[in-house]
Amino acid sequence: MTRLIRFNKPFDVLPQFTDRSTEGDPRKTLSDFIDCPGVYPAGRLDRDSEGLILLTDNGRLQARISDPRNKMAKTYWVQVEGTPDEAALQALRQGVELKDGLTNPAKARRIDEPAGLWARTPPIRVRKSVPDTWIELTITEGRNRQVRRMTAAVGHPTLRLIRYAIGAWTLDGLAQAKWEDLEPPKVPGRPKPAQLPNRRAQARRAKEKAKDTEQKKTGGKARKPRRPS
């Protein structure tokens, strides 16, 4: 039976179950919080980011969630430096030019600080002379550190990044560092043999088409092979 888990990842936790870093400098991983053999993250969330991670033991479901070709929307709460004006938000909505190309159009809006938000450890660095603002950003891509690069590109570096939603799954009601099982969706399986292309039929049709073409060239009669002289 397929298993699907949602986890609220804290800051400074690797989005994997093992750490291959230098010995003697262990870092926190998912195994410090989740004891469920056989499940793996569907996608990544950077060590310095917080929020929603989905884990499953079903390969097709994992691919459906994480594969960028499926364009599953991901929503982030982003605390940025400064106060983005409408021009900056519109730039995010239209697409931002990054080193690896133009981003897809996103949804972006200013929001109040999310209600009931947990404190980050350690807290962000605050500059008294520069205000900070929360925005909600929804993207359908999965480039490396994309949200941070997008906000920096419009002049507002990210101070804190929390993934709130993946598709229809959200953080609602899930405390930091906690996890719970979800009802997994049905994932279409591989096509049945009857649905696969019939190679023999394709070859037969190609042969018949070639024969028709040859007959048209010879006035409707098949060309007779020449006798050896």
PDB file of C-alpha atoms in Angstrom:
ATOM      1  CA  MET A   1       0.000   0.000   0.000  1.00  0.00           C
ATOM      2  CA  THR A   2       1.338   3.422  -1.005  1.00  0.00           C
ATOM      3  CA  ARG A   3       2.443   5.699   1.801  1.00  0.00           C
ATOM      4  CA  LEU A   4       2.524   9.515   1.617  1.00  0.00           C
ATOM      5  CA  ILE A   5       3.884  11.672   4.435  1.00  0.00           C
ATOM      6  CA  ARG A   6       4.042  15.419   4.949  1.00  0.00           C
ATOM      7  CA  PHE A   7       6.807  16.901   7.106  1.00  0.00           C
ATOM      8  CA  ASN A   8       7.434  20.448   8.321  1.00  0.00           C
ATOM      9  CA  LYS A   9      11.206  20.700   7.930  1.00  0.00           C
ATOM     10  CA  PRO A  10      13.044  23.016  10.323  1.00  0.00           C
ATOM     11  CA  PHE A  11      15.848  25.344   9.294  1.00  0.00           C
ATOM     12  CA  ASP A  12      19.352  23.803   9.012  1.00  0.00           C
ATOM     13  CA  VAL A  13      18.119  20.262   8.310  1.00  0.00           C
ATOM     14  CA  LEU A  14      19.334  18.397   5.226  1.00  0.00           C
ATOM     15  CA  PRO A  15      16.476  17.169   2.967  1.00  0.00           C
ATOM     16  CA  GLN A  16      17.839  13.596   3.003  1.00  0.00           C
ATOM     17  CA  PHE A  17      18.214  10.695   5.416  1.00  0.00           C
ATOM     18  CA  THR A  18      22.009  10.424   5.429  1.00  0.00           C
ATOM     19  CA  ASP A  19      24.825  12.947   5.591  1.00  0.00           C
ATOM     20  CA  ARG A  20      27.984  12.327   3.576  1.00  0.00           C
ATOM     21  CA  SER A  21      29.749  15.396   4.953  1.00  0.00           C
ATOM     22  CA  THR A  22      33.162  15.400   6.567  1.00  0.00           C
ATOM     23  CA  GLU A  23      33.351  12.994   9.483  1.00  0.00           C
ATOM     24  CA  GLY A  24      33.207  14.646  12.876  1.00  0.00           C
ATOM     25  CA  ASP A  25      30.827  17.354  11.676  1.00  0.00           C
ATOM     26  CA  PRO A  26      27.422  15.662  11.629  1.00  0.00           C
ATOM     27  CA  ARG A  27      24.463  17.673  10.385  1.00  0.00           C
ATOM     28  CA  LYS A  28      20.794  17.089  11.102  1.00  0.00           C
ATOM     29  CA  THR A  29      18.934  15.054   8.485  1.00  0.00           C
ATOM     30  CA  LEU A  30      15.416  13.735   8.002  1.00  0.00           C
ATOM     31  CA  SER A  31      16.384  10.636   9.989  1.00  0.00           C
ATOM     32  CA  ASP A  32      16.550  12.802  13.122  1.00  0.00           C
ATOM     33  CA  PHE A  33      12.803  13.359  12.844  1.00  0.00           C
ATOM     34  CA  ILE A  34      11.255  10.589  10.702  1.00  0.00           C
ATOM     35  CA  ASP A  35      11.573   6.868  11.416  1.00  0.00           C
ATOM     36  CA  CYS A  36       9.759   5.369   8.431  1.00  0.00           C
ATOM     37  CA  PRO A  37      11.879   2.906   6.420  1.00  0.00           C
ATOM     38  CA  GLY A  38      11.268   2.897   2.687  1.00  0.00           C
ATOM     39  CA  VAL A  39      10.056   6.464   2.159  1.00  0.00           C
ATOM     40  CA  TYR A  40      12.015   9.100   0.259  1.00  0.00           C
ATOM     41  CA  PRO A  41      11.542  12.828  -0.373  1.00  0.00           C
ATOM     42  CA  ALA A  42       9.612  13.836  -3.477  1.00  0.00           C
ATOM     43  CA  GLY A  43      11.790  16.796  -4.425  1.00  0.00           C
ATOM     44  CA  ARG A  44      14.193  18.851  -2.372  1.00  0.00           C
ATOM     45  CA  LEU A  45      14.126  21.767   0.029  1.00  0.00           C
ATOM     46  CA  ASP A  46      17.412  23.521   0.738  1.00  0.00           C
ATOM     47  CA  ARG A  47      19.076  23.132   4.111  1.00  0.00           C
ATOM     48  CA  ASP A  48      18.542  26.844   4.865  1.00  0.00           C
ATOM     49  CA  SER A  49      14.852  26.726   3.923  1.00  0.00           C
ATOM     50  CA  GLU A  50      11.912  25.549   6.020  1.00  0.00           C
ATOM     51  CA  GLY A  51       8.509  24.049   5.494  1.00  0.00           C
ATOM     52  CA  LEU A  52       6.712  21.362   3.557  1.00  0.00           C
ATOM     53  CA  ILE A  53       8.391  18.203   2.312  1.00  0.00           C
ATOM     54  CA  LEU A  54       6.419  15.252   0.938  1.00  0.00           C
ATOM     55  CA  LEU A  55       7.803  11.725   1.246  1.00  0.00           C
ATOM     56  CA  THR A  56       6.556   8.517  -0.328  1.00  0.00           C
ATOM     57  CA  ASP A  57       7.502   4.905  -0.999  1.00  0.00           C
ATOM     58  CA  ASN A  58       5.867   4.959  -4.447  1.00  0.00           C
ATOM     59  CA  GLY A  59       8.206   5.768  -7.331  1.00  0.00           C
ATOM     60  CA  ARG A  60       5.480   6.924  -9.723  1.00  0.00           C
ATOM     61  CA  LEU A  61       3.988   9.235  -7.105  1.00  0.00           C
ATOM     62  CA  GLN A  62       7.444  10.571  -6.267  1.00  0.00           C
ATOM     63  CA  ALA A  63       8.031  11.380  -9.946  1.00  0.00           C
ATOM     64  CA  ARG A  64       4.594  12.949 -10.327  1.00  0.00           C
ATOM     65  CA  ILE A  65       5.316  15.351  -7.460  1.00  0.00           C
ATOM     66  CA  SER A  66       8.950  16.165  -8.156  1.00  0.00           C
ATOM     67  CA  ASP A  67       9.337  16.041 -11.944  1.00  0.00           C
ATOM     68  CA  PRO A  68       9.380  19.663 -13.253  1.00  0.00           C
ATOM     69  CA  ARG A  69       7.651  18.487 -16.444  1.00  0.00           C
ATOM     70  CA  ASN A  70       4.467  17.989 -14.405  1.00  0.00           C
ATOM     71  CA  LYS A  71       4.557  21.678 -13.400  1.00  0.00           C
ATOM     72  CA  MET A  72       3.076  21.054  -9.957  1.00  0.00           C
ATOM     73  CA  ALA A  73       2.682  24.460  -8.295  1.00  0.00           C
ATOM     74  CA  LYS A  74       4.695  25.186  -5.156  1.00  0.00           C
ATOM     75  CA  THR A  75       3.833  28.110  -2.896  1.00  0.00           C
ATOM     76  CA  TYR A  76       6.359  29.841  -0.646  1.00  0.00           C
ATOM     77  CA  TRP A  77       6.171  32.370   2.152  1.00  0.00           C
ATOM     78  CA  VAL A  78       9.174  34.618   1.636  1.00  0.00           C
ATOM     79  CA  GLN A  79      10.503  37.228   4.033  1.00  0.00           C
ATOM     80  CA  VAL A  80      12.502  39.687   1.959  1.00  0.00           C
ATOM     81  CA  GLU A  81      14.676  42.681   2.636  1.00  0.00           C
ATOM     82  CA  GLY A  82      12.955  45.972   1.907  1.00  0.00           C
ATOM     83  CA  THR A  83       9.418  46.552   0.649  1.00  0.00           C
ATOM     84  CA  PRO A  84       8.726  45.321  -2.892  1.00  0.00           C
ATOM     85  CA  ASP A  85       6.652  47.787  -4.891  1.00  0.00           C
ATOM     86  CA  GLU A  86       4.116  46.834  -7.556  1.00  0.00           C
ATOM     87  CA  ALA A  87       6.794  46.981 -10.258  1.00  0.00           C
ATOM     88  CA  ALA A  88       8.907  44.364  -8.448  1.00  0.00           C
ATOM     89  CA  LEU A  89       5.904  42.109  -7.918  1.00  0.00           C
ATOM     90  CA  GLN A  90       4.885  42.484 -11.560  1.00  0.00           C
ATOM     91  CA  ALA A  91       8.396  41.496 -12.623  1.00  0.00           C
ATOM     92  CA  LEU A  92       8.073  38.275 -10.606  1.00  0.00           C
ATOM     93  CA  ARG A  93       4.686  37.615 -12.200  1.00  0.00           C
ATOM     94  CA  GLN A  94       5.987  38.090 -15.741  1.00  0.00           C
ATOM     95  CA  GLY A  95       9.227  36.141 -15.310  1.00  0.00           C
ATOM     96  CA  VAL A  96      12.693  37.120 -14.148  1.00  0.00           C
ATOM     97  CA  GLU A  97      15.855  36.803 -16.219  1.00  0.00           C
ATOM     98  CA  LEU A  98      18.348  34.602 -14.341  1.00  0.00           C
ATOM     99  CA  LYS A  99      21.730  33.214 -15.404  1.00  0.00           C
ATOM    100  CA  ASP A 100      20.014  30.010 -16.537  1.00  0.00           C
ATOM    101  CA  GLY A 101      17.267  31.796 -18.465  1.00  0.00           C
ATOM    102  CA  LEU A 102      13.915  33.479 -18.009  1.00  0.00           C
ATOM    103  CA  THR A 103      11.679  32.026 -15.307  1.00  0.00           C
ATOM    104  CA  ASN A 104       8.103  31.055 -15.986  1.00  0.00           C
ATOM    105  CA  PRO A 105       5.408  33.515 -14.914  1.00  0.00           C
ATOM    106  CA  ALA A 106       4.714  33.270 -11.180  1.00  0.00           C
ATOM    107  CA  LYS A 107       2.030  34.410  -8.768  1.00  0.00           C
ATOM    108  CA  ALA A 108       3.282  37.057  -6.345  1.00  0.00           C
ATOM    109  CA  ARG A 109       1.621  39.225  -3.717  1.00  0.00           C
ATOM    110  CA  ARG A 110       2.466  40.945  -0.454  1.00  0.00           C
ATOM    111  CA  ILE A 111       1.068  39.294   2.676  1.00  0.00           C
ATOM    112  CA  ASP A 112       1.091  39.866   6.420  1.00  0.00           C
ATOM    113  CA  GLU A 113       3.382  37.674   8.487  1.00  0.00           C
ATOM    114  CA  PRO A 114       1.684  34.239   8.501  1.00  0.00           C
ATOM    115  CA  ALA A 115      -0.411  33.696  11.636  1.00  0.00           C
ATOM    116  CA  GLY A 116       1.037  31.322  14.207  1.00  0.00           C
ATOM    117  CA  LEU A 117       4.456  31.288  12.542  1.00  0.00           C
ATOM    118  CA  TRP A 118       7.108  29.497  14.597  1.00  0.00           C
ATOM    119  CA  ALA A 119      10.365  31.204  15.545  1.00  0.00           C
ATOM    120  CA  ARG A 120      13.404  30.303  13.479  1.00  0.00           C
ATOM    121  CA  THR A 121      16.550  29.055  15.203  1.00  0.00           C
ATOM    122  CA  PRO A 122      18.789  30.927  14.701  1.00  0.00           C
ATOM    123  CA  PRO A 123      16.736  34.032  13.920  1.00  0.00           C
ATOM    124  CA  ILE A 124      17.308  36.013  10.738  1.00  0.00           C
ATOM    125  CA  ARG A 125      19.742  38.924  10.748  1.00  0.00           C
ATOM    126  CA  VAL A 126      17.729  42.125  11.070  1.00  0.00           C
ATOM    127  CA  ARG A 127      18.914  45.586  10.060  1.00  0.00           C
ATOM    128  CA  LYS A 128      17.072  48.325  11.920  1.00  0.00           C
ATOM    129  CA  SER A 129      17.574  50.768   9.056  1.00  0.00           C
ATOM    130  CA  VAL A 130      15.999  48.435   6.469  1.00  0.00           C
ATOM    131  CA  PRO A 131      12.422  47.113   6.786  1.00  0.00           C
ATOM    132  CA  ASP A 132      11.427  43.610   5.796  1.00  0.00           C
ATOM    133  CA  THR A 133       8.304  42.328   4.076  1.00  0.00           C
ATOM    134  CA  TRP A 134       6.511  39.019   3.585  1.00  0.00           C
ATOM    135  CA  ILE A 135       5.413  37.966   0.115  1.00  0.00           C
ATOM    136  CA  GLU A 136       3.691  34.843  -1.176  1.00  0.00           C
ATOM    137  CA  LEU A 137       5.255  33.407  -4.316  1.00  0.00           C
ATOM    138  CA  THR A 138       3.915  30.479  -6.361  1.00  0.00           C
ATOM    139  CA  ILE A 139       6.089  28.896  -9.055  1.00  0.00           C
ATOM    140  CA  THR A 140       5.811  25.840 -11.300  1.00  0.00           C
ATOM    141  CA  GLU A 141       9.528  25.186 -11.813  1.00  0.00           C
ATOM    142  CA  GLY A 142      12.240  23.614  -9.707  1.00  0.00           C
ATOM    143  CA  ARG A 143      15.510  25.380 -10.473  1.00  0.00           C
ATOM    144  CA  ASN A 144      18.309  25.435  -7.933  1.00  0.00           C
ATOM    145  CA  ARG A 145      17.590  28.097  -5.271  1.00  0.00           C
ATOM    146  CA  GLN A 146      15.124  29.660  -7.668  1.00  0.00           C
ATOM    147  CA  VAL A 147      13.008  31.691  -5.229  1.00  0.00           C
ATOM    148  CA  ARG A 148      16.074  33.269  -3.610  1.00  0.00           C
ATOM    149  CA  ARG A 149      17.507  34.176  -7.006  1.00  0.00           C
ATOM    150  CA  MET A 150      14.198  35.604  -8.194  1.00  0.00           C
ATOM    151  CA  THR A 151      13.740  37.950  -5.238  1.00  0.00           C
ATOM    152  CA  ALA A 152      17.383  39.044  -5.431  1.00  0.00           C
ATOM    153  CA  ALA A 153      16.928  39.795  -9.137  1.00  0.00           C
ATOM    154  CA  VAL A 154      14.167  42.314  -8.344  1.00  0.00           C
ATOM    155  CA  GLY A 155      16.230  43.959  -5.609  1.00  0.00           C
ATOM    156  CA  HIS A 156      14.873  42.213  -2.493  1.00  0.00           C
ATOM    157  CA  PRO A 157      17.148  39.472  -1.102  1.00  0.00           C
ATOM    158  CA  THR A 158      15.436  36.628   0.748  1.00  0.00           C
ATOM    159  CA  LEU A 159      15.876  36.599   4.529  1.00  0.00           C
ATOM    160  CA  ARG A 160      13.677  33.605   5.319  1.00  0.00           C
ATOM    161  CA  LEU A 161      12.066  31.032   3.051  1.00  0.00           C
ATOM    162  CA  ILE A 162       9.207  28.691   3.977  1.00  0.00           C
ATOM    163  CA  ARG A 163       7.506  26.316   1.543  1.00  0.00           C
ATOM    164  CA  TYR A 164       3.819  26.412   2.373  1.00  0.00           C
ATOM    165  CA  ALA A 165       2.255  24.212  -0.305  1.00  0.00           C
ATOM    166  CA  ILE A 166       2.979  21.598  -2.953  1.00  0.00           C
ATOM    167  CA  GLY A 167      -0.023  21.243  -5.232  1.00  0.00           C
ATOM    168  CA  ALA A 168      -3.055  20.794  -2.959  1.00  0.00           C
ATOM    169  CA  TRP A 169      -0.956  19.727   0.062  1.00  0.00           C
ATOM    170  CA  THR A 170      -0.147  22.435   2.627  1.00  0.00           C
ATOM    171  CA  LEU A 171       1.416  23.005   6.041  1.00  0.00           C
ATOM    172  CA  ASP A 172      -1.963  23.799   7.611  1.00  0.00           C
ATOM    173  CA  GLY A 173      -2.239  22.311  11.093  1.00  0.00           C
ATOM    174  CA  LEU A 174       1.270  20.817  11.053  1.00  0.00           C
ATOM    175  CA  ALA A 175       3.706  22.076  13.684  1.00  0.00           C
ATOM    176  CA  GLN A 176       7.384  22.570  12.944  1.00  0.00           C
ATOM    177  CA  ALA A 177       9.485  19.365  13.012  1.00  0.00           C
ATOM    178  CA  LYS A 178       6.335  17.208  12.967  1.00  0.00           C
ATOM    179  CA  TRP A 179       5.086  14.751  10.342  1.00  0.00           C
ATOM    180  CA  GLU A 180       1.933  12.808   9.583  1.00  0.00           C
ATOM    181  CA  ASP A 181       0.516  10.374   7.049  1.00  0.00           C
ATOM    182  CA  LEU A 182      -1.696  11.609   4.231  1.00  0.00           C
ATOM    183  CA  GLU A 183      -4.216   9.900   1.990  1.00  0.00           C
ATOM    184  CA  PRO A 184      -2.210   9.154  -1.165  1.00  0.00           C
ATOM    185  CA  PRO A 185      -3.782   9.994  -4.529  1.00  0.00           C
ATOM    186  CA  LYS A 186      -4.279   7.419  -7.233  1.00  0.00           C
ATOM    187  CA  VAL A 187      -1.435   7.493  -9.723  1.00  0.00           C
ATOM    188  CA  PRO A 188      -2.075   6.160 -13.245  1.00  0.00           C
ATOM    189  CA  GLY A 189      -0.035   3.059 -13.992  1.00  0.00           C
ATOM    190  CA  ARG A 190       1.791   2.187 -17.167  1.00  0.00           C
ATOM    191  CA  PRO A 191      -0.322   1.712 -20.311  1.00  0.00           C
ATOM    192  CA  LYS A 192      -1.686  -1.781 -20.814  1.00  0.00           C
ATOM    193  CA  PRO A 193      -0.229  -3.793 -23.700  1.00  0.00           C
ATOM    194  CA  ALA A 194      -3.355  -3.142 -25.783  1.00  0.00           C
ATOM    195  CA  GLN A 195      -2.708   0.580 -25.458  1.00  0.00           C
ATOM    196  CA  LEU A 196       0.877   0.340 -26.689  1.00  0.00           C
ATOM    197  CA  PRO A 197       1.659   0.903 -30.390  1.00  0.00           C
ATOM    198  CA  ASN A 198       1.289  -2.259 -32.516  1.00  0.00           C
ATOM    199  CA  ARG A 199       4.712  -2.503 -34.116  1.00  0.00           C
ATOM    200  CA  ARG A 200       3.676  -5.180 -36.613  1.00  0.00           C
ATOM    201  CA  ALA A 201       0.660  -3.166 -37.762  1.00  0.00           C
ATOM    202  CA  GLN A 202       2.819  -0.072 -38.149  1.00  0.00           C
ATOM    203  CA  ALA A 203       5.354  -2.002 -40.250  1.00  0.00           C
ATOM    204  CA  ARG A 204       2.570  -3.468 -42.429  1.00  0.00           C
ATOM    205  CA  ARG A 205       1.040  -0.050 -43.053  1.00  0.00           C
ATOM    206  CA  ALA A 206       4.446   1.395 -43.940  1.00  0.00           C
ATOM    207  CA  LYS A 207       5.044  -1.450 -46.405  1.00  0.00           C
ATOM    208  CA  GLU A 208       1.618  -0.951 -48.016  1.00  0.00           C
ATOM    209  CA  LYS A 209       2.210   2.787 -48.288  1.00  0.00           C
ATOM    210  CA  ALA A 210       5.569   2.189 -49.981  1.00  0.00           C
ATOM    211  CA  LYS A 211       3.907  -0.247 -52.397  1.00  0.00           C
ATOM    212  CA  ASP A 212       1.188   2.292 -53.287  1.00  0.00           C
ATOM    213  CA  THR A 213       3.830   4.947 -53.901  1.00  0.00           C
ATOM    214  CA  GLU A 214       5.760   2.612 -56.191  1.00  0.00           C
ATOM    215  CA  GLN A 215       2.618   1.768 -58.176  1.00  0.00           C
ATOM    216  CA  LYS A 216       1.828   5.433 -58.721  1.00  0.00           C
ATOM    217  CA  LYS A 217       5.316   5.971 -60.113  1.00  0.00           C
ATOM    218  CA  THR A 218       4.891   3.037 -62.589  1.00  0.00           C
ATOM    219  CA  GLY A 219       1.400   3.965 -63.725  1.00  0.00           C
ATOM    220  CA  GLY A 220      -0.434   1.615 -61.384  1.00  0.00           C
ATOM    221  CA  LYS A 221       1.562  -1.481 -62.224  1.00  0.00           C
ATOM    222  CA  ALA A 222       4.174  -3.003 -60.059  1.00  0.00           C
ATOM    223  CA  ARG A 223       7.609  -2.826 -61.654  1.00  0.00           C
ATOM    224  CA  LYS A 224       8.862  -6.237 -62.830  1.00  0.00           C
ATOM    225  CA  PRO A 225      12.342  -7.235 -61.843  1.00  0.00           C
ATOM    226  CA  ARG A 226      14.834  -7.227 -64.719  1.00  0.00           C
ATOM    227  CA  ARG A 227      16.147 -10.517 -66.061  1.00  0.00           C
ATOM    228  CA  PRO A 228      19.847 -10.972 -65.932  1.00  0.00           C
ATOM    229  CA  SER A 229      21.467 -10.362 -69.382  1.00  0.00           C
TER     230      SER A 229
END
